[in-house]
Amino acid sequence: MAEARPGEQPADLTDPERRMWQAYRTGTVCDLSARAANEDDPHDSGRTWGPGRSVRAQVVALLLLHGPPPVPGRVASLKLRGVRITGRLDLSGGTVQPYVELQSCRFDSEIQLSETRFITLRMINCAIPRLDASRLHTEGDLHLPRCRVARGIRLTDAQIGTDLLISQAVVRWDNKGRAIAADGMSVAQDFQGELLETDGEVSLRGAKVGVSMNLRGARLRNPQGRRALNAPQLTVERTLYLTSIALDYVPGDSGSSTPPYGLGQTPTRGQRAQRFECRGGLRLDDGRFGDAVDFYGARFVLAEEQEVSLRRIQTPELRFVGERPEAGRVVLSGAKVVKLVDTSTSWPGPGGVSMEGFAYENLAPRGHFPLARRLDWVAAATPEYSPEPYERLASVLRASGEDADAREVLLAKQRRRRATLPTALKAWGYLQDWTVAYGYRPGRAALWMAVLWAAGGLLFSRHEPPPIKADEHPHWDAALYALDLLLPVIDLGQDGQWDMRGAWQWGSAALVLLGWTLATTVAAGASRLLRRG
């Protein structure tokens, strides 16, 4: 391209470039499309866009960095539709003042926007070999909806002034196996990625989103590596949506500058929907989410060594309401959640859940979630016995008024613990379980007290022992004597008054020992019934 001073039109511009130059000055759209749908698809590599639709990247850069002044009464802006940009567009380190909007355009080479400053940048339905925008800074939006990027997007440490929109984009991996590399990125408002498709890792380590992050209906795949979404220390001030999306919506005009925000909400029963799908590991370790993390309808396709890792996340609400992963693990170790929303069918089986140190305060299951299934959930998370998950569940149930269920959970804890004990203690545990259910069913202990009282009364009715003191003794009553032996705290005036010898003495001692054991069990059970929390 011939040299030109800033703002001066170069002499060697082609006809499409002159049209673009004039449209820039008037702020109108330079439309070079063929007006035929089968010829205007920028992603159809089988169709060549010739010189009549081509402009050089150098001319585009000249307009954006040192463009001419607008026609009086107009605002200069670059708006292209159906244009092929040849050569490498490099705006690194530059400051772009005009508004930029490119629709259905095709780039021959990568776009280099490292450390570039924009007001607003919108590229809609464009074919892009690669986009390198590390440390990009925009005062307004960055829009990339329906774009297809062949070798990855890089947004490392980028700062987006309002919204980031990449809905319906298709992004393939770069030479490092990453589809989107956006570590340290900051988005002031919403991150919209509905129906996004990626092949390669989406890396958002340490990223920050000022409002909500929406990946409804997205399909994240990483056949080359361990994780499809790698986002430790991600901060989202409101809600992270990794959910299904309702597809029964009315699309916006294909010629509009921006597709509608929120193509659809989380679907209701019976609505046509597309699931959020993650083929590869998902990592949100140490993340902070101001409202919720929502997995409604999510599908995870994991290898045996891959994880849905939620270690140490903090959020008021975790909605784990998706398909059960067939392989891999769900890790909640150290996570802190106020409300856990889940279903009985959303968790993997034994060995597929890890929840050491997982703290939650409320359970809000969707659908029927019987206690037996909840106990299976805890057992699946503890292949080796650990008391903490049982105690946490019992505490939450007790706080919600489910005292009977809380006792069942603690009984299940004792039964799991019994399996780890030596043979003698294990036998004693079976005896405790069979007789008094470790004290968590006090009614059973009271029943045993009644049975032993009846048996003792019947036994001692066949024998009237001599008194210890002939001149000081109460009237002999076999039933009252048996009850006095069984109740260790209350003195009914019979115990210690009669001279029991031989087998009768051993029978009396046995009743005293059983009475102490059962009475203690009944008292402990009664105290648990009267105590909350």
mmCIF file with all atom_site columns, C-alpha atoms in Angstrom, residues 158-318:
data_model
loop_
_atom_site.group_PDB
_atom_site.id
_atom_site.type_symbol
_atom_site.label_atom_id
_atom_site.label_alt_id
_atom_site.label_comp_id
_atom_site.label_asym_id
_atom_site.label_entity_id
_atom_site.label_seq_id
_atom_site.pdbx_PDB_ins_code
_atom_site.Cartn_x
_atom_site.Cartn_y
_atom_site.Cartn_z
_atom_site.occupancy
_atom_site.B_iso_or_equiv
_atom_site.pdbx_formal_charge
_atom_site.auth_seq_id
_atom_site.auth_comp_id
_atom_site.auth_asym_id
_atom_site.auth_atom_id
_atom_site.pdbx_PDB_model_num
ATOM 1   C CA . ALA A 1 158 ? -8.165  -8.687  29.028 1.00 0.00 ? 158 ALA A CA 1
ATOM 2   C CA . GLN A 1 159 ? -10.430 -6.051  30.581 1.00 0.00 ? 159 GLN A CA 1
ATOM 3   C CA . ILE A 1 160 ? -13.941 -5.831  29.148 1.00 0.00 ? 160 ILE A CA 1
ATOM 4   C CA . GLY A 1 161 ? -15.724 -2.636  30.195 1.00 0.00 ? 161 GLY A CA 1
ATOM 5   C CA . THR A 1 162 ? -19.284 -3.969  29.988 1.00 0.00 ? 162 THR A CA 1
ATOM 6   C CA . ASP A 1 163 ? -20.327 -7.327  28.424 1.00 0.00 ? 163 ASP A CA 1
ATOM 7   C CA . LEU A 1 164 ? -18.512 -10.219 26.766 1.00 0.00 ? 164 LEU A CA 1
ATOM 8   C CA . LEU A 1 165 ? -20.741 -12.046 24.285 1.00 0.00 ? 165 LEU A CA 1
ATOM 9   C CA . ILE A 1 166 ? -19.591 -15.254 22.586 1.00 0.00 ? 166 ILE A CA 1
ATOM 10  C CA . SER A 1 167 ? -22.950 -17.015 22.250 1.00 0.00 ? 167 SER A CA 1
ATOM 11  C CA . GLN A 1 168 ? -23.174 -19.659 19.501 1.00 0.00 ? 168 GLN A CA 1
ATOM 12  C CA . ALA A 1 169 ? -19.478 -19.269 18.677 1.00 0.00 ? 169 ALA A CA 1
ATOM 13  C CA . VAL A 1 170 ? -17.458 -22.315 17.593 1.00 0.00 ? 170 VAL A CA 1
ATOM 14  C CA . VAL A 1 171 ? -13.826 -22.287 18.730 1.00 0.00 ? 171 VAL A CA 1
ATOM 15  C CA . ARG A 1 172 ? -11.129 -24.900 18.026 1.00 0.00 ? 172 ARG A CA 1
ATOM 16  C CA . TRP A 1 173 ? -7.905  -25.466 19.922 1.00 0.00 ? 173 TRP A CA 1
ATOM 17  C CA . ASP A 1 174 ? -4.605  -23.642 19.431 1.00 0.00 ? 174 ASP A CA 1
ATOM 18  C CA . ASN A 1 175 ? -1.120  -25.155 19.411 1.00 0.00 ? 175 ASN A CA 1
ATOM 19  C CA . LYS A 1 176 ? -1.283  -25.496 23.225 1.00 0.00 ? 176 LYS A CA 1
ATOM 20  C CA . GLY A 1 177 ? -4.594  -27.353 23.217 1.00 0.00 ? 177 GLY A CA 1
ATOM 21  C CA . ARG A 1 178 ? -6.664  -24.390 24.412 1.00 0.00 ? 178 ARG A CA 1
ATOM 22  C CA . ALA A 1 179 ? -9.788  -23.136 22.679 1.00 0.00 ? 179 ALA A CA 1
ATOM 23  C CA . ILE A 1 180 ? -10.178 -20.052 24.879 1.00 0.00 ? 180 ILE A CA 1
ATOM 24  C CA . ALA A 1 181 ? -7.304  -18.807 27.023 1.00 0.00 ? 181 ALA A CA 1
ATOM 25  C CA . ALA A 1 182 ? -8.683  -16.082 29.286 1.00 0.00 ? 182 ALA A CA 1
ATOM 26  C CA . ASP A 1 183 ? -6.722  -16.379 32.517 1.00 0.00 ? 183 ASP A CA 1
ATOM 27  C CA . GLY A 1 184 ? -6.985  -13.221 34.585 1.00 0.00 ? 184 GLY A CA 1
ATOM 28  C CA . MET A 1 185 ? -9.699  -11.738 32.368 1.00 0.00 ? 185 MET A CA 1
ATOM 29  C CA . SER A 1 186 ? -12.062 -9.189  33.904 1.00 0.00 ? 186 SER A CA 1
ATOM 30  C CA . VAL A 1 187 ? -15.612 -8.623  32.608 1.00 0.00 ? 187 VAL A CA 1
ATOM 31  C CA . ALA A 1 188 ? -17.394 -5.720  34.290 1.00 0.00 ? 188 ALA A CA 1
ATOM 32  C CA . GLN A 1 189 ? -20.916 -6.982  33.619 1.00 0.00 ? 189 GLN A CA 1
ATOM 33  C CA . ASP A 1 190 ? -22.190 -10.186 31.951 1.00 0.00 ? 190 ASP A CA 1
ATOM 34  C CA . PHE A 1 191 ? -20.330 -13.046 30.292 1.00 0.00 ? 191 PHE A CA 1
ATOM 35  C CA . GLN A 1 192 ? -22.759 -14.556 27.766 1.00 0.00 ? 192 GLN A CA 1
ATOM 36  C CA . GLY A 1 193 ? -21.763 -17.859 26.147 1.00 0.00 ? 193 GLY A CA 1
ATOM 37  C CA . GLU A 1 194 ? -25.043 -19.581 25.347 1.00 0.00 ? 194 GLU A CA 1
ATOM 38  C CA . LEU A 1 195 ? -24.747 -22.487 22.877 1.00 0.00 ? 195 LEU A CA 1
ATOM 39  C CA . LEU A 1 196 ? -20.971 -21.972 22.726 1.00 0.00 ? 196 LEU A CA 1
ATOM 40  C CA . GLU A 1 197 ? -19.051 -24.906 21.209 1.00 0.00 ? 197 GLU A CA 1
ATOM 41  C CA . THR A 1 198 ? -15.385 -25.451 21.981 1.00 0.00 ? 198 THR A CA 1
ATOM 42  C CA . ASP A 1 199 ? -12.844 -28.116 21.114 1.00 0.00 ? 199 ASP A CA 1
ATOM 43  C CA . GLY A 1 200 ? -9.945  -27.702 23.519 1.00 0.00 ? 200 GLY A CA 1
ATOM 44  C CA . GLU A 1 201 ? -9.564  -26.341 27.025 1.00 0.00 ? 201 GLU A CA 1
ATOM 45  C CA . VAL A 1 202 ? -11.457 -23.240 28.121 1.00 0.00 ? 202 VAL A CA 1
ATOM 46  C CA . SER A 1 203 ? -9.075  -21.664 30.629 1.00 0.00 ? 203 SER A CA 1
ATOM 47  C CA . LEU A 1 204 ? -10.469 -18.980 32.958 1.00 0.00 ? 204 LEU A CA 1
ATOM 48  C CA . ARG A 1 205 ? -8.045  -19.146 35.869 1.00 0.00 ? 205 ARG A CA 1
ATOM 49  C CA . GLY A 1 206 ? -8.492  -16.179 38.172 1.00 0.00 ? 206 GLY A CA 1
ATOM 50  C CA . ALA A 1 207 ? -11.073 -14.549 35.882 1.00 0.00 ? 207 ALA A CA 1
ATOM 51  C CA . LYS A 1 208 ? -13.656 -12.117 37.291 1.00 0.00 ? 208 LYS A CA 1
ATOM 52  C CA . VAL A 1 209 ? -17.208 -11.488 36.099 1.00 0.00 ? 209 VAL A CA 1
ATOM 53  C CA . GLY A 1 210 ? -19.064 -8.500  37.542 1.00 0.00 ? 210 GLY A CA 1
ATOM 54  C CA . VAL A 1 211 ? -22.611 -9.843  37.175 1.00 0.00 ? 211 VAL A CA 1
ATOM 55  C CA . SER A 1 212 ? -23.520 -13.318 35.785 1.00 0.00 ? 212 SER A CA 1
ATOM 56  C CA . MET A 1 213 ? -21.735 -15.885 33.653 1.00 0.00 ? 213 MET A CA 1
ATOM 57  C CA . ASN A 1 214 ? -24.020 -17.792 31.320 1.00 0.00 ? 214 ASN A CA 1
ATOM 58  C CA . LEU A 1 215 ? -22.998 -20.958 29.477 1.00 0.00 ? 215 LEU A CA 1
ATOM 59  C CA . ARG A 1 216 ? -26.493 -22.365 29.018 1.00 0.00 ? 216 ARG A CA 1
ATOM 60  C CA . GLY A 1 217 ? -26.566 -25.073 26.372 1.00 0.00 ? 217 GLY A CA 1
ATOM 61  C CA . ALA A 1 218 ? -22.814 -24.818 25.742 1.00 0.00 ? 218 ALA A CA 1
ATOM 62  C CA . ARG A 1 219 ? -20.863 -27.859 24.553 1.00 0.00 ? 219 ARG A CA 1
ATOM 63  C CA . LEU A 1 220 ? -17.325 -27.920 25.882 1.00 0.00 ? 220 LEU A CA 1
ATOM 64  C CA . ARG A 1 221 ? -15.045 -30.691 24.656 1.00 0.00 ? 221 ARG A CA 1
ATOM 65  C CA . ASN A 1 222 ? -11.377 -31.364 25.108 1.00 0.00 ? 222 ASN A CA 1
ATOM 66  C CA . PRO A 1 223 ? -10.358 -34.616 23.448 1.00 0.00 ? 223 PRO A CA 1
ATOM 67  C CA . GLN A 1 224 ? -6.690  -33.566 23.641 1.00 0.00 ? 224 GLN A CA 1
ATOM 68  C CA . GLY A 1 225 ? -6.390  -32.929 27.376 1.00 0.00 ? 225 GLY A CA 1
ATOM 69  C CA . ARG A 1 226 ? -7.628  -33.467 30.898 1.00 0.00 ? 226 ARG A CA 1
ATOM 70  C CA . ARG A 1 227 ? -10.113 -30.614 31.330 1.00 0.00 ? 227 ARG A CA 1
ATOM 71  C CA . ALA A 1 228 ? -12.729 -28.996 29.124 1.00 0.00 ? 228 ALA A CA 1
ATOM 72  C CA . LEU A 1 229 ? -13.267 -26.086 31.559 1.00 0.00 ? 229 LEU A CA 1
ATOM 73  C CA . ASN A 1 230 ? -10.370 -25.055 33.783 1.00 0.00 ? 230 ASN A CA 1
ATOM 74  C CA . ALA A 1 231 ? -11.473 -22.131 35.960 1.00 0.00 ? 231 ALA A CA 1
ATOM 75  C CA . PRO A 1 232 ? -9.909  -22.205 39.435 1.00 0.00 ? 232 PRO A CA 1
ATOM 76  C CA . GLN A 1 233 ? -10.332 -19.012 41.470 1.00 0.00 ? 233 GLN A CA 1
ATOM 77  C CA . LEU A 1 234 ? -13.089 -17.807 39.165 1.00 0.00 ? 234 LEU A CA 1
ATOM 78  C CA . THR A 1 235 ? -15.164 -15.019 40.709 1.00 0.00 ? 235 THR A CA 1
ATOM 79  C CA . VAL A 1 236 ? -18.745 -14.397 39.555 1.00 0.00 ? 236 VAL A CA 1
ATOM 80  C CA . GLU A 1 237 ? -20.641 -11.766 41.504 1.00 0.00 ? 237 GLU A CA 1
ATOM 81  C CA . ARG A 1 238 ? -24.053 -13.263 40.765 1.00 0.00 ? 238 ARG A CA 1
ATOM 82  C CA . THR A 1 239 ? -24.793 -16.693 39.220 1.00 0.00 ? 239 THR A CA 1
ATOM 83  C CA . LEU A 1 240 ? -22.786 -19.135 37.111 1.00 0.00 ? 240 LEU A CA 1
ATOM 84  C CA . TYR A 1 241 ? -25.188 -20.931 34.740 1.00 0.00 ? 241 TYR A CA 1
ATOM 85  C CA . LEU A 1 242 ? -23.953 -24.277 33.390 1.00 0.00 ? 242 LEU A CA 1
ATOM 86  C CA . THR A 1 243 ? -27.441 -25.462 32.527 1.00 0.00 ? 243 THR A CA 1
ATOM 87  C CA . SER A 1 244 ? -29.739 -26.602 29.761 1.00 0.00 ? 244 SER A CA 1
ATOM 88  C CA . ILE A 1 245 ? -31.241 -23.902 27.587 1.00 0.00 ? 245 ILE A CA 1
ATOM 89  C CA . ALA A 1 246 ? -34.785 -23.630 26.289 1.00 0.00 ? 246 ALA A CA 1
ATOM 90  C CA . LEU A 1 247 ? -34.743 -23.615 22.489 1.00 0.00 ? 247 LEU A CA 1
ATOM 91  C CA . ASP A 1 248 ? -38.317 -22.417 21.963 1.00 0.00 ? 248 ASP A CA 1
ATOM 92  C CA . TYR A 1 249 ? -37.440 -18.788 21.375 1.00 0.00 ? 249 TYR A CA 1
ATOM 93  C CA . VAL A 1 250 ? -37.922 -16.306 18.546 1.00 0.00 ? 250 VAL A CA 1
ATOM 94  C CA . PRO A 1 251 ? -34.555 -15.486 16.953 1.00 0.00 ? 251 PRO A CA 1
ATOM 95  C CA . GLY A 1 252 ? -33.624 -11.894 16.320 1.00 0.00 ? 252 GLY A CA 1
ATOM 96  C CA . ASP A 1 253 ? -33.258 -10.383 12.868 1.00 0.00 ? 253 ASP A CA 1
ATOM 97  C CA . SER A 1 254 ? -30.145 -11.881 11.263 1.00 0.00 ? 254 SER A CA 1
ATOM 98  C CA . GLY A 1 255 ? -29.095 -8.425  10.196 1.00 0.00 ? 255 GLY A CA 1
ATOM 99  C CA . SER A 1 256 ? -29.204 -6.916  13.640 1.00 0.00 ? 256 SER A CA 1
ATOM 100 C CA . SER A 1 257 ? -25.979 -5.620  15.064 1.00 0.00 ? 257 SER A CA 1
ATOM 101 C CA . THR A 1 258 ? -26.274 -7.760  18.151 1.00 0.00 ? 258 THR A CA 1
ATOM 102 C CA . PRO A 1 259 ? -28.183 -11.014 18.596 1.00 0.00 ? 259 PRO A CA 1
ATOM 103 C CA . PRO A 1 260 ? -30.681 -11.017 21.458 1.00 0.00 ? 260 PRO A CA 1
ATOM 104 C CA . TYR A 1 261 ? -29.273 -11.379 24.921 1.00 0.00 ? 261 TYR A CA 1
ATOM 105 C CA . GLY A 1 262 ? -30.418 -14.553 26.649 1.00 0.00 ? 262 GLY A CA 1
ATOM 106 C CA . LEU A 1 263 ? -31.563 -16.721 23.747 1.00 0.00 ? 263 LEU A CA 1
ATOM 107 C CA . GLY A 1 264 ? -33.555 -18.746 26.234 1.00 0.00 ? 264 GLY A CA 1
ATOM 108 C CA . GLN A 1 265 ? -33.841 -19.397 29.904 1.00 0.00 ? 265 GLN A CA 1
ATOM 109 C CA . THR A 1 266 ? -33.413 -22.642 31.807 1.00 0.00 ? 266 THR A CA 1
ATOM 110 C CA . PRO A 1 267 ? -36.141 -24.894 30.326 1.00 0.00 ? 267 PRO A CA 1
ATOM 111 C CA . THR A 1 268 ? -39.272 -25.961 32.126 1.00 0.00 ? 268 THR A CA 1
ATOM 112 C CA . ARG A 1 269 ? -40.746 -29.449 31.919 1.00 0.00 ? 269 ARG A CA 1
ATOM 113 C CA . GLY A 1 270 ? -41.747 -30.347 28.381 1.00 0.00 ? 270 GLY A CA 1
ATOM 114 C CA . GLN A 1 271 ? -39.814 -27.580 26.635 1.00 0.00 ? 271 GLN A CA 1
ATOM 115 C CA . ARG A 1 272 ? -37.395 -28.379 23.839 1.00 0.00 ? 272 ARG A CA 1
ATOM 116 C CA . ALA A 1 273 ? -33.922 -27.901 25.250 1.00 0.00 ? 273 ALA A CA 1
ATOM 117 C CA . GLN A 1 274 ? -30.207 -28.346 24.671 1.00 0.00 ? 274 GLN A CA 1
ATOM 118 C CA . ARG A 1 275 ? -28.129 -29.518 27.595 1.00 0.00 ? 275 ARG A CA 1
ATOM 119 C CA . PHE A 1 276 ? -24.934 -27.989 28.852 1.00 0.00 ? 276 PHE A CA 1
ATOM 120 C CA . GLU A 1 277 ? -22.423 -30.712 28.009 1.00 0.00 ? 277 GLU A CA 1
ATOM 121 C CA . CYS A 1 278 ? -18.885 -31.028 29.286 1.00 0.00 ? 278 CYS A CA 1
ATOM 122 C CA . ARG A 1 279 ? -16.780 -33.760 27.670 1.00 0.00 ? 279 ARG A CA 1
ATOM 123 C CA . GLY A 1 280 ? -13.712 -33.597 29.863 1.00 0.00 ? 280 GLY A CA 1
ATOM 124 C CA . GLY A 1 281 ? -12.948 -32.451 33.370 1.00 0.00 ? 281 GLY A CA 1
ATOM 125 C CA . LEU A 1 282 ? -14.416 -29.317 34.924 1.00 0.00 ? 282 LEU A CA 1
ATOM 126 C CA . ARG A 1 283 ? -12.509 -27.376 37.573 1.00 0.00 ? 283 ARG A CA 1
ATOM 127 C CA . LEU A 1 284 ? -13.925 -24.516 39.647 1.00 0.00 ? 284 LEU A CA 1
ATOM 128 C CA . ASP A 1 285 ? -11.637 -24.878 42.676 1.00 0.00 ? 285 ASP A CA 1
ATOM 129 C CA . ASP A 1 286 ? -11.525 -21.931 45.098 1.00 0.00 ? 286 ASP A CA 1
ATOM 130 C CA . GLY A 1 287 ? -14.225 -20.085 43.124 1.00 0.00 ? 287 GLY A CA 1
ATOM 131 C CA . ARG A 1 288 ? -16.474 -17.428 44.631 1.00 0.00 ? 288 ARG A CA 1
ATOM 132 C CA . PHE A 1 289 ? -20.057 -17.099 43.378 1.00 0.00 ? 289 PHE A CA 1
ATOM 133 C CA . GLY A 1 290 ? -22.322 -14.436 44.858 1.00 0.00 ? 290 GLY A CA 1
ATOM 134 C CA . ASP A 1 291 ? -25.723 -16.055 44.207 1.00 0.00 ? 291 ASP A CA 1
ATOM 135 C CA . ALA A 1 292 ? -25.464 -19.611 42.900 1.00 0.00 ? 292 ALA A CA 1
ATOM 136 C CA . VAL A 1 293 ? -23.734 -22.243 40.791 1.00 0.00 ? 293 VAL A CA 1
ATOM 137 C CA . ASP A 1 294 ? -26.412 -23.874 38.637 1.00 0.00 ? 294 ASP A CA 1
ATOM 138 C CA . PHE A 1 295 ? -25.948 -27.268 36.938 1.00 0.00 ? 295 PHE A CA 1
ATOM 139 C CA . TYR A 1 296 ? -29.595 -27.801 35.991 1.00 0.00 ? 296 TYR A CA 1
ATOM 140 C CA . GLY A 1 297 ? -29.753 -30.465 33.261 1.00 0.00 ? 297 GLY A CA 1
ATOM 141 C CA . ALA A 1 298 ? -25.956 -30.544 32.851 1.00 0.00 ? 298 ALA A CA 1
ATOM 142 C CA . ARG A 1 299 ? -24.285 -33.596 31.321 1.00 0.00 ? 299 ARG A CA 1
ATOM 143 C CA . PHE A 1 300 ? -20.729 -34.618 32.194 1.00 0.00 ? 300 PHE A CA 1
ATOM 144 C CA . VAL A 1 301 ? -18.926 -37.165 30.049 1.00 0.00 ? 301 VAL A CA 1
ATOM 145 C CA . LEU A 1 302 ? -15.763 -38.001 31.951 1.00 0.00 ? 302 LEU A CA 1
ATOM 146 C CA . ALA A 1 303 ? -12.936 -40.490 31.740 1.00 0.00 ? 303 ALA A CA 1
ATOM 147 C CA . GLU A 1 304 ? -12.155 -42.478 34.892 1.00 0.00 ? 304 GLU A CA 1
ATOM 148 C CA . GLU A 1 305 ? -9.383  -40.087 35.955 1.00 0.00 ? 305 GLU A CA 1
ATOM 149 C CA . GLN A 1 306 ? -11.352 -36.880 35.273 1.00 0.00 ? 306 GLN A CA 1
ATOM 150 C CA . GLU A 1 307 ? -13.327 -34.832 37.804 1.00 0.00 ? 307 GLU A CA 1
ATOM 151 C CA . VAL A 1 308 ? -16.022 -32.254 38.298 1.00 0.00 ? 308 VAL A CA 1
ATOM 152 C CA . SER A 1 309 ? -13.886 -30.444 40.844 1.00 0.00 ? 309 SER A CA 1
ATOM 153 C CA . LEU A 1 310 ? -15.641 -27.975 43.168 1.00 0.00 ? 310 LEU A CA 1
ATOM 154 C CA . ARG A 1 311 ? -12.989 -27.939 45.878 1.00 0.00 ? 311 ARG A CA 1
ATOM 155 C CA . ARG A 1 312 ? -13.322 -25.057 48.342 1.00 0.00 ? 312 ARG A CA 1
ATOM 156 C CA . ILE A 1 313 ? -15.897 -23.130 46.314 1.00 0.00 ? 313 ILE A CA 1
ATOM 157 C CA . GLN A 1 314 ? -18.083 -20.692 48.227 1.00 0.00 ? 314 GLN A CA 1
ATOM 158 C CA . THR A 1 315 ? -21.632 -19.902 47.151 1.00 0.00 ? 315 THR A CA 1
ATOM 159 C CA . PRO A 1 316 ? -25.023 -19.375 48.797 1.00 0.00 ? 316 PRO A CA 1
ATOM 160 C CA . GLU A 1 317 ? -26.601 -22.031 46.574 1.00 0.00 ? 317 GLU A CA 1
ATOM 161 C CA . LEU A 1 318 ? -25.315 -25.049 44.670 1.00 0.00 ? 318 LEU A CA 1
#
